[in-house]
mmCIF file of C-alpha atoms and ligand atoms in Angstrom:
data_model
loop_
_atom_site.group_PDB
_atom_site.id
_atom_site.type_symbol
_atom_site.label_atom_id
_atom_site.label_comp_id
_atom_site.label_asym_id
_atom_site.label_seq_id
_atom_site.Cartn_x
_atom_site.Cartn_y
_atom_site.Cartn_z
ATOM 1 C CA MET A 930 -11.461 21.594 19.902
ATOM 2 C CA SER A 931 -14.905 20.244 19.121
ATOM 3 C CA GLY A 932 -15.715 16.889 20.665
ATOM 4 C CA THR A 933 -17.275 15.568 17.501
ATOM 5 C CA ALA A 934 -14.408 16.399 15.144
ATOM 6 C CA ALA A 935 -12.427 13.307 14.218
ATOM 7 C CA GLU A 936 -9.009 13.276 15.772
ATOM 8 C CA GLN A 937 -6.294 13.450 13.152
ATOM 9 C CA LEU A 938 -3.790 10.802 14.125
ATOM 10 C CA ILE A 939 -1.391 11.391 11.260
ATOM 11 C CA GLU A 940 -0.707 14.901 9.996
ATOM 12 C CA MET A 941 1.695 15.678 7.187
ATOM 13 C CA ASP A 942 2.067 19.228 5.903
ATOM 14 C CA GLY A 943 4.318 19.847 2.929
ATOM 15 C CA VAL A 944 6.708 17.134 4.083
ATOM 16 C CA GLU A 945 9.888 16.681 2.058
ATOM 17 C CA LYS A 946 12.788 14.292 2.097
ATOM 18 C CA VAL A 947 15.819 15.025 -0.021
ATOM 19 C CA PHE A 948 18.671 12.527 -0.178
ATOM 20 C CA SER A 949 22.072 13.677 -1.260
ATOM 21 C CA VAL A 950 23.799 10.961 -3.243
ATOM 22 C CA ARG A 951 27.186 10.851 -4.971
ATOM 23 C CA ARG A 952 26.949 9.534 -8.448
ATOM 24 C CA LYS A 953 29.737 8.582 -10.792
ATOM 25 C CA GLU A 954 29.862 10.706 -13.900
ATOM 26 C CA GLY A 955 32.330 9.753 -16.620
ATOM 27 C CA ARG A 956 35.335 7.773 -15.469
ATOM 28 C CA LEU A 957 36.627 9.794 -12.552
ATOM 29 C CA ARG A 958 34.176 12.460 -11.581
ATOM 30 C CA ARG A 959 31.778 11.954 -8.714
ATOM 31 C CA VAL A 960 28.963 14.450 -8.661
ATOM 32 C CA ARG A 961 26.645 15.327 -5.813
ATOM 33 C CA HIS A 962 23.119 14.764 -6.810
ATOM 34 C CA GLU A 963 19.830 15.370 -5.025
ATOM 35 C CA VAL A 964 17.038 12.826 -4.926
ATOM 36 C CA ARG A 965 13.714 14.339 -3.878
ATOM 37 C CA ALA A 966 12.220 11.119 -2.542
ATOM 38 C CA VAL A 967 9.263 12.921 -0.934
ATOM 39 C CA ASP A 968 8.432 16.235 -2.532
ATOM 40 C CA GLY A 969 5.930 18.186 -0.463
ATOM 41 C CA ILE A 970 3.278 15.809 0.782
ATOM 42 C CA THR A 971 0.208 16.888 2.713
ATOM 43 C CA PHE A 972 -2.437 14.586 4.146
ATOM 44 C CA ARG A 973 -4.362 13.747 7.302
ATOM 45 C CA VAL A 974 -5.472 10.375 8.593
ATOM 46 C CA PRO A 975 -8.219 10.393 11.240
ATOM 47 C CA ARG A 976 -8.205 7.883 14.072
ATOM 48 C CA GLY A 977 -9.566 4.480 13.115
ATOM 49 C CA GLU A 978 -9.155 4.825 9.359
ATOM 50 C CA MET A 979 -7.422 2.223 7.194
ATOM 51 C CA VAL A 980 -5.749 3.956 4.257
ATOM 52 C CA GLY A 981 -3.945 2.496 1.248
ATOM 53 C CA TYR A 982 -0.711 4.175 0.173
ATOM 54 C CA ILE A 983 0.278 3.084 -3.288
ATOM 55 C CA GLY A 984 2.657 4.086 -6.047
ATOM 56 C CA PRO A 985 5.288 2.676 -8.402
ATOM 57 C CA ASN A 986 8.753 1.542 -7.314
ATOM 58 C CA GLY A 987 10.823 4.425 -5.999
ATOM 59 C CA ALA A 988 7.773 6.700 -5.557
ATOM 60 C CA GLY A 989 8.618 7.518 -1.931
ATOM 61 C CA LYS A 990 6.295 5.217 0.017
ATOM 62 C CA SER A 991 8.885 3.606 2.287
ATOM 63 C CA THR A 992 10.594 6.958 2.809
ATOM 64 C CA THR A 993 7.263 8.386 3.997
ATOM 65 C CA ILE A 994 6.775 5.515 6.433
ATOM 66 C CA LYS A 995 10.318 5.864 7.749
ATOM 67 C CA MET A 996 9.661 9.533 8.477
ATOM 68 C CA LEU A 997 6.387 8.652 10.191
ATOM 69 C CA THR A 998 8.263 6.298 12.525
ATOM 70 C CA GLY A 999 11.132 8.727 13.180
ATOM 71 C CA ILE A 1000 13.753 6.540 11.465
ATOM 72 C CA LEU A 1001 14.314 9.320 8.916
ATOM 73 C CA VAL A 1002 14.241 13.043 9.613
ATOM 74 C CA PRO A 1003 12.268 15.143 7.084
ATOM 75 C CA SER A 1004 14.179 17.773 5.107
ATOM 76 C CA GLY A 1005 11.188 20.091 5.286
ATOM 77 C CA GLY A 1006 7.555 20.444 6.240
ATOM 78 C CA ARG A 1007 5.675 19.473 9.366
ATOM 79 C CA LEU A 1008 4.857 16.011 10.615
ATOM 80 C CA ARG A 1009 2.867 14.800 13.641
ATOM 81 C CA VAL A 1010 1.747 11.324 14.690
ATOM 82 C CA ALA A 1011 -0.606 11.218 17.663
ATOM 83 C CA GLY A 1012 0.528 14.783 18.300
ATOM 84 C CA ILE A 1013 4.177 13.736 18.492
ATOM 85 C CA ASP A 1014 7.012 14.911 16.249
ATOM 86 C CA PRO A 1015 8.482 11.516 15.281
ATOM 87 C CA ALA A 1016 12.039 12.698 14.657
ATOM 88 C CA ARG A 1017 12.250 14.490 18.005
ATOM 89 C CA GLU A 1018 10.567 11.938 20.233
ATOM 90 C CA ARG A 1019 11.110 8.658 18.520
ATOM 91 C CA THR A 1020 11.127 6.580 21.697
ATOM 92 C CA ARG A 1021 7.943 8.110 23.073
ATOM 93 C CA LEU A 1022 6.275 7.575 19.711
ATOM 94 C CA ALA A 1023 7.453 3.952 19.506
ATOM 95 C CA ARG A 1024 5.035 2.976 22.280
ATOM 96 C CA ARG A 1025 2.119 4.213 20.246
ATOM 97 C CA ILE A 1026 2.945 2.849 16.807
ATOM 98 C CA GLY A 1027 3.596 -0.553 15.272
ATOM 99 C CA VAL A 1028 5.566 -1.115 12.076
ATOM 100 C CA VAL A 1029 5.885 -4.033 9.707
ATOM 101 C CA PHE A 1030 8.380 -3.890 6.855
ATOM 102 C CA GLY A 1031 7.542 -6.769 4.537
ATOM 103 C CA GLN A 1032 11.037 -6.705 3.086
ATOM 104 C CA ARG A 1033 12.839 -7.360 6.341
ATOM 105 C CA THR A 1034 11.954 -8.791 9.713
ATOM 106 C CA THR A 1035 12.032 -6.939 13.009
ATOM 107 C CA LEU A 1036 12.208 -10.260 14.860
ATOM 108 C CA TRP A 1037 15.347 -11.811 16.295
ATOM 109 C CA TRP A 1038 16.672 -14.186 13.681
ATOM 110 C CA ASP A 1039 18.054 -16.857 16.021
ATOM 111 C CA LEU A 1040 15.336 -16.843 18.649
ATOM 112 C CA PRO A 1041 12.132 -18.846 18.686
ATOM 113 C CA LEU A 1042 9.142 -16.661 17.891
ATOM 114 C CA LYS A 1043 7.885 -16.692 21.486
ATOM 115 C CA ASP A 1044 11.217 -15.385 22.797
ATOM 116 C CA SER A 1045 11.064 -12.543 20.322
ATOM 117 C CA TYR A 1046 7.628 -11.694 21.688
ATOM 118 C CA GLU A 1047 8.942 -11.823 25.227
ATOM 119 C CA LEU A 1048 11.596 -9.270 24.263
ATOM 120 C CA VAL A 1049 8.935 -7.043 22.722
ATOM 121 C CA ARG A 1050 6.946 -7.311 25.954
ATOM 122 C CA ARG A 1051 9.911 -6.133 28.013
ATOM 123 C CA MET A 1052 10.966 -3.457 25.552
ATOM 124 C CA TYR A 1053 7.558 -1.810 25.670
ATOM 125 C CA ARG A 1054 6.823 -2.805 29.282
ATOM 126 C CA VAL A 1055 3.483 -4.282 28.248
ATOM 127 C CA PRO A 1056 1.417 -5.141 31.352
ATOM 128 C CA ASP A 1057 1.199 -8.931 31.877
ATOM 129 C CA ALA A 1058 -2.531 -9.404 31.460
ATOM 130 C CA ARG A 1059 -2.669 -7.282 28.372
ATOM 131 C CA TYR A 1060 0.312 -9.044 26.852
ATOM 132 C CA ARG A 1061 -1.272 -12.465 27.443
ATOM 133 C CA ASP A 1062 -4.550 -11.306 25.893
ATOM 134 C CA ASN A 1063 -2.934 -9.780 22.852
ATOM 135 C CA LEU A 1064 -0.655 -12.736 22.278
ATOM 136 C CA ALA A 1065 -3.486 -15.250 22.618
ATOM 137 C CA ARG A 1066 -5.556 -13.323 20.165
ATOM 138 C CA CYS A 1067 -2.749 -13.041 17.587
ATOM 139 C CA VAL A 1068 -1.834 -16.706 17.999
ATOM 140 C CA GLU A 1069 -5.411 -17.702 17.360
ATOM 141 C CA LEU A 1070 -6.174 -15.408 14.452
ATOM 142 C CA LEU A 1071 -2.831 -15.789 12.716
ATOM 143 C CA ASP A 1072 -2.407 -19.530 13.371
ATOM 144 C CA LEU A 1073 0.844 -19.051 15.232
ATOM 145 C CA ALA A 1074 0.547 -21.883 17.779
ATOM 146 C CA PRO A 1075 2.668 -24.413 15.857
ATOM 147 C CA LEU A 1076 5.310 -21.770 15.173
ATOM 148 C CA LEU A 1077 6.009 -20.342 18.615
ATOM 149 C CA ASP A 1078 8.980 -22.625 19.331
ATOM 150 C CA VAL A 1079 10.513 -22.325 15.877
ATOM 151 C CA PRO A 1080 13.532 -20.028 15.410
ATOM 152 C CA VAL A 1081 12.619 -17.161 13.131
ATOM 153 C CA ARG A 1082 15.290 -18.160 10.585
ATOM 154 C CA GLN A 1083 13.455 -21.429 9.967
ATOM 155 C CA LEU A 1084 10.079 -19.844 9.266
ATOM 156 C CA SER A 1085 8.780 -19.587 5.717
ATOM 157 C CA LEU A 1086 8.153 -16.098 4.370
ATOM 158 C CA GLY A 1087 4.420 -16.281 5.038
ATOM 159 C CA GLN A 1088 4.908 -17.641 8.559
ATOM 160 C CA ARG A 1089 7.505 -15.006 9.312
ATOM 161 C CA MET A 1090 5.222 -12.236 8.073
ATOM 162 C CA ARG A 1091 2.409 -13.384 10.339
ATOM 163 C CA GLY A 1092 4.929 -13.502 13.169
ATOM 164 C CA ASP A 1093 6.055 -9.962 12.379
ATOM 165 C CA ILE A 1094 2.525 -8.604 12.301
ATOM 166 C CA ALA A 1095 1.799 -10.107 15.710
ATOM 167 C CA ALA A 1096 5.016 -8.585 17.113
ATOM 168 C CA ALA A 1097 3.952 -5.155 15.887
ATOM 169 C CA LEU A 1098 0.635 -5.385 17.759
ATOM 170 C CA LEU A 1099 1.577 -6.818 21.157
ATOM 171 C CA HIS A 1100 1.887 -3.376 22.744
ATOM 172 C CA ASP A 1101 -1.530 -2.199 21.463
ATOM 173 C CA PRO A 1102 -0.345 0.526 19.124
ATOM 174 C CA GLU A 1103 -2.839 3.165 18.025
ATOM 175 C CA VAL A 1104 -1.246 3.374 14.589
ATOM 176 C CA LEU A 1105 0.019 0.516 12.472
ATOM 177 C CA TYR A 1106 2.228 1.109 9.444
ATOM 178 C CA LEU A 1107 2.455 -1.796 7.050
ATOM 179 C CA ASP A 1108 5.023 -1.554 4.274
ATOM 180 C CA GLU A 1109 4.144 -4.344 1.825
ATOM 181 C CA PRO A 1110 2.854 -6.871 4.368
ATOM 182 C CA THR A 1111 1.671 -9.331 1.729
ATOM 183 C CA ILE A 1112 4.743 -9.285 -0.520
ATOM 184 C CA GLY A 1113 5.628 -12.790 -1.672
ATOM 185 C CA LEU A 1114 2.755 -14.464 0.185
ATOM 186 C CA ASP A 1115 0.559 -17.144 -1.342
ATOM 187 C CA VAL A 1116 -3.157 -16.607 -1.813
ATOM 188 C CA VAL A 1117 -4.144 -18.324 1.447
ATOM 189 C CA SER A 1118 -1.627 -16.407 3.573
ATOM 190 C CA LYS A 1119 -2.650 -13.131 1.952
ATOM 191 C CA ALA A 1120 -6.281 -13.812 2.770
ATOM 192 C CA LYS A 1121 -5.374 -14.630 6.363
ATOM 193 C CA VAL A 1122 -3.348 -11.450 6.806
ATOM 194 C CA ARG A 1123 -6.108 -9.320 5.283
ATOM 195 C CA GLU A 1124 -8.759 -10.851 7.481
ATOM 196 C CA PHE A 1125 -6.636 -10.221 10.532
ATOM 197 C CA LEU A 1126 -5.980 -6.587 9.612
ATOM 198 C CA ARG A 1127 -9.654 -5.985 8.982
ATOM 199 C CA GLU A 1128 -10.453 -7.361 12.410
ATOM 200 C CA VAL A 1129 -7.752 -5.350 14.201
ATOM 201 C CA ASN A 1130 -8.985 -2.190 12.514
ATOM 202 C CA ALA A 1131 -12.651 -2.889 13.221
ATOM 203 C CA GLU A 1132 -12.382 -4.114 16.793
ATOM 204 C CA ARG A 1133 -9.487 -2.117 18.178
ATOM 205 C CA GLY A 1134 -9.992 0.945 16.044
ATOM 206 C CA THR A 1135 -6.331 0.772 15.118
ATOM 207 C CA THR A 1136 -5.427 3.336 12.479
ATOM 208 C CA VAL A 1137 -3.686 1.632 9.573
ATOM 209 C CA LEU A 1138 -1.477 2.985 6.793
ATOM 210 C CA LEU A 1139 -0.955 0.235 4.249
ATOM 211 C CA THR A 1140 1.577 0.206 1.449
ATOM 212 C CA THR A 1141 1.275 -2.517 -1.150
ATOM 213 C CA HIS A 1142 1.739 -3.380 -4.796
ATOM 214 C CA ASP A 1143 -1.181 -5.794 -4.569
ATOM 215 C CA LEU A 1144 -4.285 -3.798 -5.394
ATOM 216 C CA THR A 1145 -6.477 -6.581 -4.066
ATOM 217 C CA ASP A 1146 -5.170 -5.663 -0.602
ATOM 218 C CA ILE A 1147 -6.463 -2.148 -1.164
ATOM 219 C CA GLU A 1148 -9.745 -3.232 -2.727
ATOM 220 C CA GLN A 1149 -10.486 -5.535 0.181
ATOM 221 C CA LEU A 1150 -9.304 -3.322 3.030
ATOM 222 C CA CYS A 1151 -9.326 0.376 2.228
ATOM 223 C CA ARG A 1152 -12.057 2.748 1.222
ATOM 224 C CA ARG A 1153 -9.560 5.554 0.936
ATOM 225 C CA VAL A 1154 -6.424 5.350 -1.139
ATOM 226 C CA MET A 1155 -3.550 7.763 -1.632
ATOM 227 C CA VAL A 1156 -1.415 7.483 -4.734
ATOM 228 C CA ILE A 1157 2.138 8.804 -4.669
ATOM 229 C CA ASP A 1158 4.384 9.210 -7.692
ATOM 230 C CA HIS A 1159 7.809 10.828 -7.789
ATOM 231 C CA GLY A 1160 7.355 11.988 -4.214
ATOM 232 C CA ARG A 1161 4.044 13.744 -4.845
ATOM 233 C CA LEU A 1162 0.483 12.827 -4.025
ATOM 234 C CA VAL A 1163 -1.372 12.442 -7.297
ATOM 235 C CA TYR A 1164 -4.606 11.134 -5.799
ATOM 236 C CA ASP A 1165 -6.244 11.084 -2.371
ATOM 237 C CA GLY A 1166 -9.796 9.843 -2.186
ATOM 238 C CA ARG A 1167 -12.126 6.925 -2.405
ATOM 239 C CA LEU A 1168 -10.974 3.873 -4.268
ATOM 240 C CA ASP A 1169 -14.006 3.944 -6.541
ATOM 241 C CA GLY A 1170 -13.229 7.555 -7.421
ATOM 242 C CA LEU A 1171 -9.869 6.456 -8.812
ATOM 243 C CA ARG A 1172 -11.471 5.059 -11.919
ATOM 244 C CA ALA A 1173 -12.975 8.416 -12.806
ATOM 245 C CA ALA A 1174 -9.755 10.277 -11.906
ATOM 246 C CA GLY A 1175 -7.771 8.050 -14.236
ATOM 247 C CA GLU A 1176 -10.245 8.783 -17.025
ATOM 248 C CA GLY A 1177 -11.241 5.170 -17.073
ATOM 249 C CA GLU A 1178 -12.404 3.580 -20.251
ATOM 250 C CA ARG A 1179 -14.785 0.716 -20.727
ATOM 251 C CA THR A 1180 -14.200 -1.883 -23.377
ATOM 252 C CA LEU A 1181 -16.741 -3.370 -25.727
ATOM 253 C CA VAL A 1182 -15.619 -6.805 -26.873
ATOM 254 C CA VAL A 1183 -17.430 -8.053 -29.971
ATOM 255 C CA ASP A 1184 -17.322 -11.399 -31.737
ATOM 256 C CA LEU A 1185 -18.067 -11.083 -35.441
ATOM 257 C CA ALA A 1186 -19.123 -13.891 -37.749
ATOM 258 C CA ARG A 1187 -15.717 -13.785 -39.444
ATOM 259 C CA GLU A 1188 -12.351 -12.073 -39.448
ATOM 260 C CA LEU A 1189 -12.718 -8.480 -40.678
ATOM 261 C CA PRO A 1190 -10.615 -5.295 -40.779
ATOM 262 C CA PRO A 1191 -10.824 -3.120 -37.619
ATOM 263 C CA ILE A 1192 -14.324 -1.743 -37.052
ATOM 264 C CA GLU A 1193 -14.580 1.907 -38.080
ATOM 265 C CA GLY A 1194 -17.084 4.693 -37.833
ATOM 266 C CA VAL A 1195 -18.612 3.966 -34.423
ATOM 267 C CA PRO A 1196 -19.029 7.415 -32.795
ATOM 268 C CA GLY A 1197 -17.256 7.735 -29.411
ATOM 269 C CA ALA A 1198 -15.416 4.430 -29.722
ATOM 270 C CA ARG A 1199 -12.147 3.305 -31.228
ATOM 271 C CA THR A 1200 -10.956 -0.177 -32.062
ATOM 272 C CA VAL A 1201 -7.787 -1.016 -30.144
ATOM 273 C CA LYS A 1202 -7.312 -4.687 -30.854
ATOM 274 C CA VAL A 1203 -8.281 -7.356 -33.362
ATOM 275 C CA ALA A 1204 -7.719 -11.089 -32.860
ATOM 276 C CA GLY A 1205 -9.405 -13.243 -35.482
ATOM 277 C CA PRO A 1206 -13.141 -12.540 -35.450
ATOM 278 C CA ARG A 1207 -12.890 -10.831 -32.017
ATOM 279 C CA GLN A 1208 -12.422 -7.055 -31.733
ATOM 280 C CA TRP A 1209 -11.973 -4.672 -28.796
ATOM 281 C CA LEU A 1210 -13.418 -1.144 -28.830
ATOM 282 C CA VAL A 1211 -12.781 1.327 -26.008
ATOM 283 C CA PHE A 1212 -15.098 4.165 -25.027
ATOM 284 C CA PRO A 1213 -15.327 6.616 -22.078
ATOM 285 C CA ALA A 1214 -16.419 5.005 -18.790
ATOM 286 C CA GLY A 1215 -19.275 7.497 -18.385
ATOM 287 C CA GLN A 1216 -20.908 6.580 -21.707
ATOM 288 C CA SER A 1217 -23.618 3.982 -22.337
ATOM 289 C CA ALA A 1218 -22.687 0.953 -24.436
ATOM 290 C CA ALA A 1219 -26.120 0.577 -26.057
ATOM 291 C CA PRO A 1220 -25.687 3.041 -28.992
ATOM 292 C CA LEU A 1221 -22.257 1.552 -29.741
ATOM 293 C CA VAL A 1222 -23.657 -1.948 -29.877
ATOM 294 C CA ALA A 1223 -26.452 -0.732 -32.166
ATOM 295 C CA ALA A 1224 -23.963 1.019 -34.464
ATOM 296 C CA VAL A 1225 -21.788 -2.094 -34.711
ATOM 297 C CA ALA A 1226 -24.739 -4.453 -35.227
ATOM 298 C CA GLU A 1227 -26.079 -2.278 -38.020
ATOM 299 C CA ARG A 1228 -23.025 -2.666 -40.230
ATOM 300 C CA TYR A 1229 -21.211 -5.779 -39.006
ATOM 301 C CA PRO A 1230 -22.201 -9.442 -38.569
ATOM 302 C CA LEU A 1231 -22.350 -9.360 -34.756
ATOM 303 C CA VAL A 1232 -22.455 -12.794 -33.056
ATOM 304 C CA ASP A 1233 -21.701 -12.038 -29.405
ATOM 305 C CA LEU A 1234 -20.545 -9.201 -27.163
ATOM 306 C CA SER A 1235 -19.478 -8.252 -23.641
ATOM 307 C CA VAL A 1236 -18.599 -5.017 -21.852
ATOM 308 C CA ARG A 1237 -15.599 -4.800 -19.565
ATOM 309 C CA GLU A 1238 -15.285 -2.260 -16.795
ATOM 310 C CA PRO A 1239 -12.046 -0.298 -16.540
ATOM 311 C CA ASP A 1240 -9.368 -2.359 -14.918
ATOM 312 C CA ILE A 1241 -8.180 -0.666 -11.751
ATOM 313 C CA GLU A 1242 -4.590 -1.629 -12.591
ATOM 314 C CA ASP A 1243 -4.844 0.183 -15.921
ATOM 315 C CA VAL A 1244 -6.375 3.230 -14.316
ATOM 316 C CA ILE A 1245 -3.560 3.451 -11.820
ATOM 317 C CA ALA A 1246 -0.916 2.874 -14.469
ATOM 318 C CA LYS A 1247 -2.395 5.832 -16.353
ATOM 319 C CA LEU A 1248 -2.411 7.934 -13.222
ATOM 320 C CA TYR A 1249 1.278 7.144 -12.652
ATOM 321 C CA ALA A 1250 2.066 8.105 -16.232
ATOM 322 C CA GLY A 1251 0.163 11.381 -15.793
ATOM 323 C CA GLY A 1252 2.018 12.338 -12.600
ATOM 324 C CA ARG A 1253 5.352 11.904 -14.343
ATOM 325 C CA GLY A 1254 4.858 14.863 -16.676
ATOM 326 C CA GLY A 1255 5.117 17.502 -13.975
ATOM 327 C CA VAL A 1256 8.362 16.277 -12.500
ATOM 328 C CA MET A 1257 10.638 15.822 -15.477
HETATM 329 N N1 ATP B 288 18.870 6.186 2.037
HETATM 330 C C1 ATP B 288 18.697 6.636 0.779
HETATM 331 N N2 ATP B 288 19.671 7.319 0.148
HETATM 332 C C2 ATP B 288 19.481 7.780 -1.107
HETATM 333 N N3 ATP B 288 18.361 7.630 -1.813
HETATM 334 C C3 ATP B 288 17.347 6.954 -1.244
HETATM 335 C C4 ATP B 288 17.465 6.417 0.081
HETATM 336 N N4 ATP B 288 16.283 5.813 0.394
HETATM 337 C C5 ATP B 288 15.509 5.939 -0.692
HETATM 338 N N5 ATP B 288 16.122 6.634 -1.669
HETATM 339 C C6 ATP B 288 15.547 7.004 -2.963
HETATM 340 O O1 ATP B 288 14.335 7.677 -2.729
HETATM 341 C C7 ATP B 288 13.354 7.326 -3.693
HETATM 342 C C8 ATP B 288 12.133 6.759 -2.989
HETATM 343 O O2 ATP B 288 12.451 5.490 -2.396
HETATM 344 P P1 ATP B 288 11.397 4.637 -1.534
HETATM 345 O O3 ATP B 288 12.129 3.497 -0.975
HETATM 346 O O4 ATP B 288 10.705 5.553 -0.589
HETATM 347 O O5 ATP B 288 10.375 4.167 -2.663
HETATM 348 P P2 ATP B 288 9.123 3.183 -2.540
HETATM 349 O O6 ATP B 288 7.945 3.967 -3.012
HETATM 350 O O7 ATP B 288 9.071 2.568 -1.208
HETATM 351 O O8 ATP B 288 9.459 2.089 -3.654
HETATM 352 P P3 ATP B 288 9.215 0.481 -3.670
HETATM 353 O O9 ATP B 288 7.836 0.294 -4.217
HETATM 354 O O10 ATP B 288 10.234 0.003 -4.656
HETATM 355 O O11 ATP B 288 9.412 -0.043 -2.305
HETATM 356 C C9 ATP B 288 14.042 6.353 -4.631
HETATM 357 O O12 ATP B 288 14.511 7.075 -5.745
HETATM 358 C C10 ATP B 288 15.191 5.814 -3.807
HETATM 359 O O13 ATP B 288 16.248 5.443 -4.646
HETATM 360 MG MG1 MG B 289 9.242 0.636 -0.486
#
């Protein structure tokens, strides 16, 4: 292997996960039914990268993460994390990965936070000096000092999440999986968590796979984003490339001198909304707005205007809708 080639820390090749569920059909019949939660996914994540993993509810994100930790065994394909097959060597892998599931805590409910950390230390046999260093650093950056003696059950959601993230990092994992780490957090807590993750990634070179429904997390943390829908990857690339992939549209918002019927006859643009004297015209993201403005101004009493860039949320919604066609 070449010394300069980036080491691929996560490798997925055609990975599948099929759940067999029994569903009620009619009044008495129960029918076996297959859910293809992950339907042939292939990607690589090099060491040190922080990648966003997004998709609508039920897309297969959590299932992917569970396979990457060894909690779930794939139905097909090949999977390696740090060269380890997670399903076969879950315990050996556990020393090298950290996981945070935003929806449920991995801490001990009745114990004070610091006792939970002590258990983590023993579980992973973290050397004393390293444990002290890591804990001190997490306590400082995540503001945990006032919380260390509080039983986990008494922590607020945001406090608990910070506590969980620290627990996942005490044994210096090379890979960190975060499944919705900012879910339900207020703006300040979100900012704190993001800042911390950025620092861990930059300073430790920790490889991060981040699942979230908050696109601001992705915009602030990840250059690369993977979009999954119905168990399939529908996009893998730079975040700014998403706009083009989703056939983004820009919007020209014009204020006319008075209320008028929808503007017509502007080449390349179509009016999508009218509210009083204000009208919205959409046009392809790659096109210049100048000729449109000229065409409108020529025939309409134009008072004011602005151009809006494609909203990343809209682009992704479109991408989701596009991925659906192939599956049904
Ligand atoms: N243990 C299971 N048994 C049966 N079906 C399951 C199981 N776990 C997940 N599924 C199904 O697999 C699909 C993918 O679920 P998954 O939890 O991976 O989605 P997700 O992308 O994490 O969604 P969300 O954004 O809501 O968290 C869903 O249709 C879900 O109902
Ligand atoms: Mg999920």
